[in-house]
Amino acid sequence: MDSTATIFKLLCASLLITCLCHGQSSREMSSEDFDVKKSPSSSEKELVEAMEELLGKFQDRYPTYQKRAQIPLCDIGERCAVKQGPRIGKLCDCSRGSSCNSFLLKCI
C-alpha cells in the first residue's frame, strides 16, 4: 500500500512537471535570430520622413527652450522680484544656495 501511494505521487509529480514545461522547448539559436539590419527598410524611411514633416509643421506652434528669454542671475541681497498689485513679478533668479524672499523681495 505504501509503494502504490509513492508511485501515485511520483506519477502526479511527473504529470505536473510535464504540463508546466510543455510550452518550453530548447531551440537552437541561428544566425538569423541575431541578424542586425544595416540599412533601414523603405517603410522605416517613410515613417521617418512623415515624422520630420509633422515636426516641421508643429515647430512654429510650440516655443522651444532656446527661444525663451533667459532670466539673469541675482546676487545675494539684490532685488529679485517686484510686487505688482496682488502678483509678484520676477526680475531675476537668485544664485545657487539662495532664494527669493517674497516679503522682502530680495535674494536671501
Coordinates of C-alpha atoms in Angstrom, one line a residue:
M1 CA 0.0 0.0 0.0
D2 CA 2.9 2.3 0.8
S3 CA 4.5 1.6 -2.6
T4 CA 1.4 2.4 -4.5
A5 CA 1.0 5.7 -2.8
T6 CA 4.6 6.6 -3.6
I7 CA 4.2 5.5 -7.2
F8 CA 1.0 7.6 -7.4
K9 CA 2.7 10.7 -6.0
L10 CA 5.6 10.3 -8.5
L11 CA 3.2 9.9 -11.4
C12 CA 1.3 13.0 -10.3
A13 CA 4.6 15.0 -9.9
S14 CA 5.8 13.9 -13.3
L15 CA 2.5 14.8 -14.9
L16 CA 2.6 18.2 -13.3
I17 CA 6.1 18.9 -14.5
T18 CA 5.2 17.8 -18.0
C19 CA 2.2 20.1 -18.1
L20 CA 4.3 23.1 -16.8
C21 CA 7.2 22.5 -19.2
H22 CA 5.1 21.7 -22.2
G23 CA 5.5 25.1 -23.9
Q24 CA 9.2 25.3 -23.1
S25 CA 11.4 23.7 -25.6
S26 CA 15.1 24.0 -26.2
R27 CA 15.6 25.7 -29.5
E28 CA 18.9 26.2 -31.2
M29 CA 19.7 29.8 -31.9
S30 CA 20.6 30.6 -35.5
S31 CA 22.4 33.5 -37.1
E32 CA 19.0 34.8 -38.3
D33 CA 17.9 35.5 -34.7
F34 CA 20.9 37.9 -34.2
D35 CA 20.8 39.4 -37.7
V36 CA 21.2 43.2 -37.5
K37 CA 19.7 45.3 -40.2
K38 CA 22.4 47.7 -41.6
S39 CA 20.0 49.8 -43.7
P40 CA 16.5 50.9 -42.8
S41 CA 13.7 49.5 -44.9
S42 CA 11.5 51.7 -47.1
S43 CA 8.6 51.6 -44.6
E44 CA 11.0 52.9 -41.9
K45 CA 12.3 55.6 -44.2
E46 CA 8.7 56.7 -45.0
L47 CA 7.9 56.8 -41.3
V48 CA 10.9 59.0 -40.6
E49 CA 10.0 61.3 -43.4
A50 CA 6.4 61.6 -42.1
M51 CA 7.7 62.4 -38.6
E52 CA 10.0 65.1 -39.8
E53 CA 7.2 66.6 -41.8
L54 CA 5.0 66.7 -38.7
L55 CA 7.7 68.1 -36.5
G56 CA 8.2 70.9 -39.1
K57 CA 4.5 71.8 -39.0
F58 CA 4.3 71.9 -35.2
Q59 CA 7.6 73.5 -34.6
D60 CA 6.2 77.0 -35.1
R61 CA 3.2 76.4 -32.8
Y62 CA 5.2 75.4 -29.7
P63 CA 8.1 77.6 -28.5
T64 CA 11.4 75.8 -27.8
Y65 CA 13.5 76.4 -24.8
Q66 CA 16.1 78.3 -26.8
K67 CA 13.6 80.9 -27.9
R68 CA 12.6 81.9 -24.3
A69 CA 14.1 84.9 -22.7
Q70 CA 16.6 83.8 -20.1
I71 CA 16.3 85.4 -16.7
P72 CA 19.5 86.9 -15.4
L73 CA 21.0 85.8 -12.1
C74 CA 20.9 88.0 -8.9
D75 CA 23.5 88.1 -6.2
I76 CA 22.6 87.8 -2.5
G77 CA 20.9 91.0 -1.2
E78 CA 19.8 92.2 -4.7
R79 CA 16.2 92.8 -5.5
C80 CA 14.8 89.7 -7.3
A81 CA 11.1 90.5 -7.7
V82 CA 8.7 93.4 -7.8
K83 CA 5.2 93.5 -6.4
Q84 CA 2.6 94.4 -9.0
G85 CA -0.7 94.6 -7.1
P86 CA -1.6 91.1 -5.8
R87 CA 1.0 89.5 -8.0
I88 CA 4.8 89.3 -7.8
G89 CA 6.8 89.7 -11.0
K90 CA 10.2 88.1 -11.3
L91 CA 13.2 90.3 -12.1
C92 CA 15.9 87.7 -11.9
D93 CA 16.8 84.3 -10.4
C94 CA 18.7 84.1 -7.2
S95 CA 22.1 82.4 -7.4
R96 CA 22.6 78.9 -6.2
G97 CA 22.2 78.4 -2.5
S98 CA 19.8 81.4 -2.1
S99 CA 16.2 82.0 -2.7
C100 CA 13.9 85.0 -3.3
N101 CA 12.1 86.1 -0.2
S102 CA 8.6 87.0 -1.1
F103 CA 8.2 89.5 1.8
L104 CA 11.5 91.5 1.3
L105 CA 11.6 90.7 -2.5
K106 CA 15.4 90.2 -2.2
C107 CA 17.7 87.2 -2.5
I108 CA 18.5 85.7 0.9

